[in-house]
């Protein structure tokens, strides 16, 4: 053992290396729990110990963490001075071959940095449950790129390295989409199985890039040995994916840039602005309408407690392509009160939307409006709820959407929904209103209004309404407000905006 203390050698391609020592301090740090005593959430470094990220990166012997963490963090190899050894430049750019490998690299960065979920939440602004879900080892699909980007920056990855991560993410996304499409009846998909078990070609059997041609040390020779490929080369997969996805504008930029394109005039069920899904949108008639039972609930008010807003229990908004979100409860909810969920889904499909929570409260749709651009505004409600604490969470499941805005507000003094009205309008107007549908209110009723809008000026409710906090992503907004009706009258959610909008008003009693 040297005077400088014990060192750990780097193993590449399963072979010990005579160079590139790693300090014992770095290994101890990598093997220490990232969360530590009293901190919360996965991943635990004990789980990572002895487990390597597969692929070309190699491992730190005894730690199970990637030897190329420095390379993944900076985009260029690092020497031993930084305490972490990068894979040699001749290995080429990092190209993960599976979702597990990509997520494993994120988990390894988290372990090496030693950041808790609470600290990552502070740095990214994402809920801890969302971060834990993105880093879940067994997840079947990639996390959305916006979350990956936020995590990489929070973990100290250099800006210069981010394009490499994005290329890796995009390559896996394209390959996954190509695999889903290749299952259909086409010449390309029929040809794939025949090639999957084909013998390696000359190019497959060639030495690794940068290795001495036809020679080298025994260690170098061992590094060039590769097993038979399990399928087409990466270049062929990517080319196949690009040809299949041409015309649907796959990619993060296209997803954001085309989210507002009007699909009117296209075939029923065509979605514009986000990747094609395995199952297309159902026809509009499959869109479940709000429960018709709400009209039967109508009747005089009972009880002495006046209707009132209590607090916002949970909220979130994200730009992503997904089908569900888990919201941590940020304000405890009192037993017996009601929870009203307002929601905007952008570039989405008709189909079921469900809300559940960890206490088993039952939510139902009480208003649901979709405009011509497939932007959908909903209101759901649960009454006489079981109490929720900040340890609980609320889960929303919905058809594919490029963005979501979700707010959950607690109200007291209401026990049922008695009616609703909804409408939508194009941009360039000066106002929004649901008054085209008659909605009767009685004295003391609570009316909740929700407006999902895009571009133009922000919706502003008329003076009798009390506005709730607005959720905003770029030009997309979810605006909600409430009012207690002073006397019997017709009600409507009304206000000013020049945006494209979809609005709903629900009467609670």
XYZ file of C-alpha atoms in Angstrom:
509
model
C 0.000 0.000 0.000
C 1.410 3.391 -0.992
C 1.969 6.241 1.421
C -0.918 8.096 -0.168
C -3.351 5.459 1.042
C -5.150 2.558 -0.639
C -6.136 2.858 -4.280
C -8.720 1.025 -6.323
C -8.011 0.026 -9.885
C -10.470 0.541 -12.698
C -11.823 -2.484 -14.506
C -12.738 -2.006 -18.188
C -14.333 -4.726 -20.286
C -13.953 -7.115 -17.385
C -10.157 -6.768 -17.225
C -8.027 -5.157 -14.491
C -6.101 -2.079 -15.565
C -2.602 -1.292 -14.413
C -3.312 2.419 -14.561
C -5.882 4.912 -13.436
C -6.037 4.528 -9.624
C -9.054 5.841 -7.774
C -8.690 7.237 -4.277
C -10.117 5.292 -1.358
C -11.950 8.474 -0.337
C -13.846 8.496 -3.629
C -14.834 4.850 -3.215
C -15.975 5.418 0.367
C -18.021 8.378 -0.831
C -19.587 6.349 -3.628
C -20.444 3.591 -1.186
C -22.064 5.909 1.342
C -25.844 6.184 1.361
C -26.880 9.246 -0.644
C -29.738 9.863 1.671
C -28.089 9.236 5.000
C -29.745 8.799 8.393
C -32.981 10.642 8.655
C -33.187 11.411 4.965
C -35.885 10.007 2.792
C -36.426 8.049 -0.353
C -34.756 5.763 -2.840
C -32.325 5.008 -4.303
C -30.286 3.643 -1.410
C -26.583 3.243 -2.149
C -26.697 -0.165 -0.479
C -28.845 -1.283 -3.377
C -26.352 0.163 -5.825
C -23.328 -1.446 -4.176
C -21.984 -4.243 -6.290
C -24.267 -3.293 -9.159
C -22.649 -1.737 -12.241
C -24.243 0.309 -14.959
C -23.993 -1.964 -17.956
C -22.375 -1.018 -21.209
C -19.055 0.547 -22.104
C -18.477 2.561 -18.952
C -16.708 0.001 -16.762
C -16.950 0.076 -12.966
C -15.099 1.246 -9.915
C -13.956 -1.994 -8.326
C -15.695 -2.536 -5.015
C -18.183 0.280 -5.489
C -20.409 -0.799 -8.362
C -20.586 2.777 -9.711
C -19.635 3.803 -13.249
C -15.974 4.538 -13.812
C -17.188 7.031 -16.398
C -19.202 9.211 -14.019
C -16.771 12.049 -14.674
C -17.305 11.595 -18.406
C -21.089 11.588 -18.020
C -20.948 14.681 -15.842
C -18.625 16.792 -17.998
C -18.859 15.316 -21.473
C -15.105 14.787 -21.552
C -12.794 12.265 -19.836
C -11.251 13.283 -16.521
C -7.977 12.263 -15.016
C -7.408 10.906 -11.539
C -7.083 14.362 -9.983
C -10.845 14.647 -9.692
C -11.139 11.388 -7.749
C -13.186 9.730 -10.485
C -11.695 8.083 -13.534
C -13.385 8.478 -16.892
C -13.461 5.928 -19.620
C -10.795 6.521 -22.279
C -11.615 8.842 -25.161
C -11.287 5.970 -27.585
C -14.428 4.425 -26.144
C -16.446 7.090 -28.025
C -19.673 8.819 -26.950
C -21.824 7.183 -24.301
C -24.618 5.231 -25.994
C -26.907 3.429 -23.547
C -28.655 0.445 -25.047
C -31.626 0.247 -22.671
C -33.827 2.336 -20.407
C -32.334 0.505 -17.422
C -28.833 1.575 -18.444
C -29.877 5.206 -18.905
C -31.731 5.364 -15.572
C -28.868 3.473 -13.926
C -26.491 6.227 -14.972
C -28.789 8.836 -13.410
C -28.973 6.797 -10.195
C -25.198 6.467 -10.125
C -24.759 10.228 -10.485
C -27.175 10.743 -7.594
C -25.287 8.245 -5.455
C -21.898 9.813 -6.174
C -23.209 13.319 -5.489
C -24.833 12.121 -2.258
C -28.000 14.182 -2.724
C -31.242 13.330 -0.962
C -34.625 13.514 -2.660
C -35.388 16.550 -0.527
C -32.302 18.356 -1.830
C -33.098 17.373 -5.425
C -36.607 18.717 -4.901
C -35.127 22.021 -3.730
C -32.782 22.242 -6.718
C -35.236 21.160 -9.424
C -38.596 22.343 -8.120
C -40.016 18.880 -8.883
C -42.041 16.927 -6.296
C -40.067 14.223 -4.510
C -42.470 11.554 -5.730
C -41.869 12.680 -9.317
C -38.091 12.490 -8.830
C -38.318 9.045 -7.225
C -40.501 7.860 -10.119
C -37.985 9.187 -12.671
C -35.147 7.328 -10.913
C -37.102 4.106 -10.383
C -34.853 1.249 -11.425
C -37.576 -0.971 -12.898
C -39.397 1.730 -14.875
C -40.333 0.435 -18.354
C -39.943 3.728 -20.225
C -37.700 6.775 -20.234
C -38.456 9.708 -17.952
C -39.587 12.797 -19.889
C -36.643 14.846 -21.160
C -37.589 17.961 -19.187
C -37.283 15.992 -15.937
C -34.017 14.380 -17.031
C -32.627 17.826 -17.883
C -33.647 19.256 -14.507
C -32.056 16.311 -12.681
C -28.823 16.504 -14.684
C -28.401 20.176 -13.863
C -29.222 19.543 -10.203
C -26.586 16.783 -10.153
C -23.910 19.153 -11.441
C -23.634 17.930 -15.023
C -21.859 20.497 -17.215
C -23.894 22.262 -19.889
C -21.401 20.956 -22.464
C -22.368 17.378 -21.580
C -26.127 17.892 -21.866
C -26.290 17.461 -25.676
C -24.721 14.015 -25.273
C -27.358 13.035 -22.729
C -30.072 14.358 -25.022
C -28.705 12.335 -27.950
C -28.699 9.225 -25.764
C -32.270 9.913 -24.592
C -33.478 10.611 -28.134
C -31.822 7.463 -29.493
C -33.568 5.281 -26.921
C -36.886 7.066 -27.519
C -36.649 6.597 -31.287
C -35.680 2.955 -30.886
C -38.633 2.343 -28.547
C -41.063 4.014 -30.943
C -39.618 2.041 -33.840
C -40.034 -1.189 -31.892
C -43.675 -0.375 -31.165
C -44.371 0.458 -34.803
C -42.411 -2.528 -36.145
C -44.979 -4.892 -34.623
C -47.508 -3.868 -37.296
C -47.900 -5.539 -40.692
C -45.170 -4.063 -42.852
C -42.275 -5.287 -44.908
C -39.819 -3.673 -42.540
C -41.261 -5.375 -39.475
C -41.477 -8.719 -41.241
C -37.827 -8.497 -42.103
C -36.692 -7.658 -38.588
C -36.960 -11.130 -36.999
C -34.982 -12.683 -39.836
C -32.129 -10.293 -39.172
C -32.277 -10.431 -35.403
C -30.292 -13.665 -35.100
C -28.066 -13.149 -38.125
C -24.361 -13.844 -37.732
C -22.137 -10.839 -37.049
C -20.950 -9.000 -40.124
C -17.359 -7.943 -40.752
C -18.170 -4.569 -39.314
C -19.602 -6.204 -36.187
C -16.494 -8.270 -35.635
C -14.054 -5.418 -36.263
C -11.851 -4.152 -33.405
C -13.265 -1.412 -31.198
C -12.779 2.134 -32.417
C -9.324 3.345 -31.492
C -7.829 -0.122 -30.819
C -4.638 -1.031 -32.706
C -5.651 -2.824 -35.882
C -4.904 -6.491 -35.795
C -2.735 -6.434 -32.745
C -2.097 -4.985 -29.329
C -1.611 -6.357 -25.860
C -3.546 -9.240 -24.388
C -5.625 -6.699 -22.504
C -6.343 -4.800 -25.701
C -7.317 -8.000 -27.457
C -9.731 -8.894 -24.699
C -11.390 -5.520 -25.063
C -12.173 -6.121 -28.732
C -14.086 -9.343 -28.153
C -17.789 -8.782 -28.622
C -20.642 -11.225 -28.624
C -22.999 -11.592 -31.558
C -25.417 -8.741 -31.971
C -28.966 -9.438 -30.889
C -30.503 -7.347 -33.643
C -29.865 -4.707 -36.270
C -27.081 -2.189 -35.724
C -27.895 1.015 -33.881
C -27.540 3.034 -37.098
C -30.083 0.820 -38.847
C -32.516 1.033 -35.937
C -32.268 4.811 -35.844
C -32.662 5.085 -39.610
C -35.686 2.792 -39.468
C -37.139 4.849 -36.619
C -36.596 8.111 -38.463
C -38.356 6.842 -41.570
C -41.294 5.493 -39.574
C -41.749 8.651 -37.553
C -41.266 11.126 -40.402
C -44.406 13.209 -40.710
C -45.487 12.928 -37.068
C -42.703 15.257 -35.940
C -41.214 13.233 -33.118
C -38.750 15.041 -30.893
C -38.748 17.418 -28.013
C -38.694 20.505 -30.222
C -41.505 19.275 -32.444
C -43.523 18.211 -29.435
C -43.381 21.707 -28.005
C -43.584 23.621 -31.250
C -46.589 21.781 -32.675
C -48.616 21.318 -29.504
C -51.042 24.023 -30.577
C -51.543 22.970 -34.210
C -55.183 22.606 -35.110
C -55.866 19.054 -36.325
C -59.280 20.013 -37.737
C -59.836 18.498 -41.134
C -57.724 15.422 -40.412
C -59.019 11.915 -39.816
C -60.819 11.257 -36.554
C -58.399 10.424 -33.759
C -55.307 12.020 -35.353
C -53.098 13.652 -32.726
C -50.760 16.460 -33.687
C -47.796 17.659 -31.665
C -46.688 14.574 -29.754
C -45.459 11.047 -30.579
C -47.857 8.435 -31.894
C -49.012 6.116 -29.127
C -49.497 2.387 -29.283
C -53.263 2.908 -29.046
C -54.801 5.790 -31.040
C -57.334 8.202 -29.638
C -60.832 6.727 -29.472
C -63.550 8.546 -31.444
C -64.963 11.627 -29.708
C -68.149 9.734 -28.780
C -66.034 7.612 -26.421
C -65.319 10.685 -24.307
C -67.271 10.117 -21.072
C -69.544 13.046 -20.226
C -69.874 14.338 -16.672
C -72.149 12.180 -14.573
C -75.819 12.785 -15.356
C -76.553 12.120 -11.704
C -75.597 15.670 -10.774
C -79.032 16.994 -11.792
C -80.727 14.541 -9.456
C -78.681 15.957 -6.568
C -80.354 19.362 -6.888
C -82.414 20.473 -3.933
C -82.534 23.085 -1.184
C -79.417 23.665 0.885
C -79.168 21.733 4.122
C -76.912 22.331 7.100
C -75.727 25.557 8.676
C -72.088 25.691 7.575
C -71.596 28.216 4.757
C -69.603 27.188 1.705
C -66.005 28.428 1.813
C -62.580 27.870 0.269
C -60.073 26.408 2.755
C -56.697 25.909 1.035
C -54.934 24.569 -2.026
C -54.086 20.990 -1.124
C -51.868 20.154 -4.134
C -50.869 21.487 -7.551
C -48.427 20.840 -10.376
C -47.832 21.671 -14.023
C -45.330 20.075 -16.403
C -44.341 19.991 -20.076
C -44.071 16.307 -20.917
C -45.599 13.423 -22.785
C -47.188 11.121 -20.235
C -50.373 9.594 -18.881
C -50.272 10.141 -15.123
C -48.889 12.289 -12.339
C -48.590 11.844 -8.579
C -49.048 15.039 -6.559
C -47.806 15.242 -2.964
C -50.321 16.811 -0.596
C -48.830 20.125 0.543
C -51.642 21.217 2.894
C -53.449 18.787 5.188
C -57.126 18.203 4.389
C -59.792 18.092 7.110
C -62.091 15.077 7.362
C -65.550 15.726 5.948
C -64.550 18.566 3.610
C -64.663 18.418 -0.200
C -61.807 18.363 -2.708
C -62.306 20.013 -6.105
C -59.797 19.198 -8.849
C -59.394 21.602 -11.782
C -57.318 20.393 -14.692
C -56.085 21.354 -18.158
C -54.633 18.755 -20.551
C -52.922 20.041 -23.698
C -53.040 18.213 -27.070
C -54.760 15.256 -25.453
C -57.276 12.538 -26.362
C -60.858 11.903 -25.385
C -60.947 9.161 -22.806
C -61.177 8.386 -19.116
C -59.602 10.671 -16.537
C -59.383 9.354 -12.981
C -58.233 10.852 -9.696
C -57.405 8.736 -6.641
C -55.576 9.356 -3.397
C -53.787 7.307 -0.774
C -56.827 7.426 1.554
C -59.275 5.962 -0.959
C -61.443 9.045 -1.505
C -63.754 8.782 -4.543
C -63.508 11.513 -7.199
C -65.899 11.911 -10.139
C -65.948 14.167 -13.185
C -68.450 17.019 -12.843
C -67.424 19.052 -15.940
C -65.379 18.193 -19.034
C -64.800 20.482 -22.055
C -62.509 19.783 -25.049
C -61.858 22.478 -27.657
C -61.055 22.151 -31.372
C -57.326 21.815 -30.663
C -57.737 18.929 -28.234
C -57.074 21.073 -25.162
C -59.250 19.712 -22.377
C -60.500 21.465 -19.232
C -62.028 19.339 -16.459
C -63.436 19.654 -12.959
C -63.638 16.638 -10.629
C -64.826 16.478 -7.036
C -64.847 14.267 -3.948
C -67.143 14.911 -0.974
C -67.023 14.002 2.729
C -63.377 13.056 2.257
C -61.190 11.111 4.613
C -58.456 13.328 6.076
C -55.198 13.752 4.180
C -51.806 14.692 5.613
C -48.626 15.860 3.909
C -47.528 12.221 3.861
C -50.376 11.437 1.443
C -50.504 11.913 -2.311
C -53.052 12.320 -5.103
C -52.704 10.466 -8.410
C -54.181 11.674 -11.692
C -54.404 9.337 -14.713
C -55.388 10.641 -18.134
C -54.967 10.018 -21.867
C -51.693 11.127 -23.418
C -51.067 14.880 -23.146
C -48.113 17.090 -24.066
C -48.667 19.248 -20.961
C -50.773 19.102 -17.833
C -51.931 21.619 -15.234
C -53.620 20.185 -12.115
C -54.838 22.001 -8.992
C -56.619 20.464 -5.985
C -58.515 22.834 -3.680
C -60.246 22.094 -0.378
C -63.703 23.535 0.279
C -65.937 23.280 3.336
C -69.721 23.463 3.529
C -70.524 21.561 0.302
C -71.656 17.964 -0.157
C -72.728 17.555 -3.786
C -72.605 19.009 -7.308
C -75.971 20.172 -8.636
C -75.218 21.423 -12.150
C -72.575 22.491 -14.637
C -72.093 24.542 -17.814
C -69.156 24.565 -20.201
C -68.019 26.182 -23.455
C -64.922 27.012 -25.512
C -63.829 29.733 -27.915
C -61.058 30.634 -30.346
C -58.376 33.272 -29.846
C -58.922 36.849 -30.961
C -62.117 37.362 -28.980
C -62.326 39.587 -25.920
C -64.228 37.455 -23.397
C -65.021 33.951 -22.196
C -68.357 32.753 -20.849
C -70.326 29.584 -20.180
C -73.626 31.485 -20.374
C -74.675 29.645 -23.549
C -75.842 26.857 -21.203
C -78.427 27.744 -18.559
C -77.139 27.123 -15.037
C -79.430 27.896 -12.087
C -77.995 28.762 -8.681
C -79.624 29.186 -5.265
C -78.604 31.543 -2.499
C -75.551 30.196 -0.673
C -74.421 27.914 -3.504
C -70.710 27.706 -4.278
C -69.728 28.065 -7.947
C -66.260 26.984 -9.093
C -65.013 28.158 -12.485
C -62.036 26.786 -14.436
C -60.559 28.193 -17.656
C -57.795 26.535 -19.666
C -56.238 28.972 -22.127
C -53.433 29.277 -24.678
C -51.705 32.461 -25.939
C -53.301 35.881 -25.764
C -54.077 37.648 -22.507
C -54.612 35.776 -19.257
C -58.274 35.085 -18.392
C -59.630 37.469 -15.738
C -62.904 36.578 -13.999
C -65.487 39.283 -13.370
C -65.479 41.154 -10.069
C -67.791 38.844 -8.093
C -65.311 35.962 -8.403
C -62.360 35.251 -6.084
C -59.372 34.111 -8.148
C -57.254 31.144 -7.077
C -53.515 30.825 -7.895
C -52.938 30.471 -11.651
C -50.898 27.547 -13.006
C -48.838 28.580 -16.034
C -46.526 26.896 -18.549
C -45.298 29.384 -21.149
C -48.477 30.715 -22.801
C -50.678 27.915 -21.388
C -52.652 28.727 -18.242
C -55.135 27.091 -15.916
C -57.142 29.811 -14.172
C -59.639 28.925 -11.443
C -61.943 31.013 -9.258
C -64.944 30.620 -6.967
C -67.885 32.626 -5.683
C -70.684 32.166 -3.159
C -74.030 33.127 -4.715
C -75.903 35.796 -2.684
C -79.381 35.111 -4.149
C -81.203 32.835 -6.572
C -79.981 33.590 -10.090
C -78.523 32.202 -13.306
C -74.782 31.575 -13.040
C -71.922 31.506 -15.539
C -68.134 31.580 -15.510
C -67.481 34.891 -17.261
C -64.509 37.159 -17.794
C -62.100 38.693 -20.292
C -59.365 37.144 -22.437
C -58.033 37.201 -25.982
C -56.761 33.628 -25.669
C -58.097 30.429 -27.097
C -60.062 29.059 -24.143
C -62.136 26.238 -22.700
C -64.204 26.954 -19.591
C -66.408 25.131 -17.099
C -68.600 26.291 -14.212
C -69.887 23.862 -11.566
C -72.469 24.608 -8.871
C -71.935 22.926 -5.484
C -74.428 22.831 -2.638
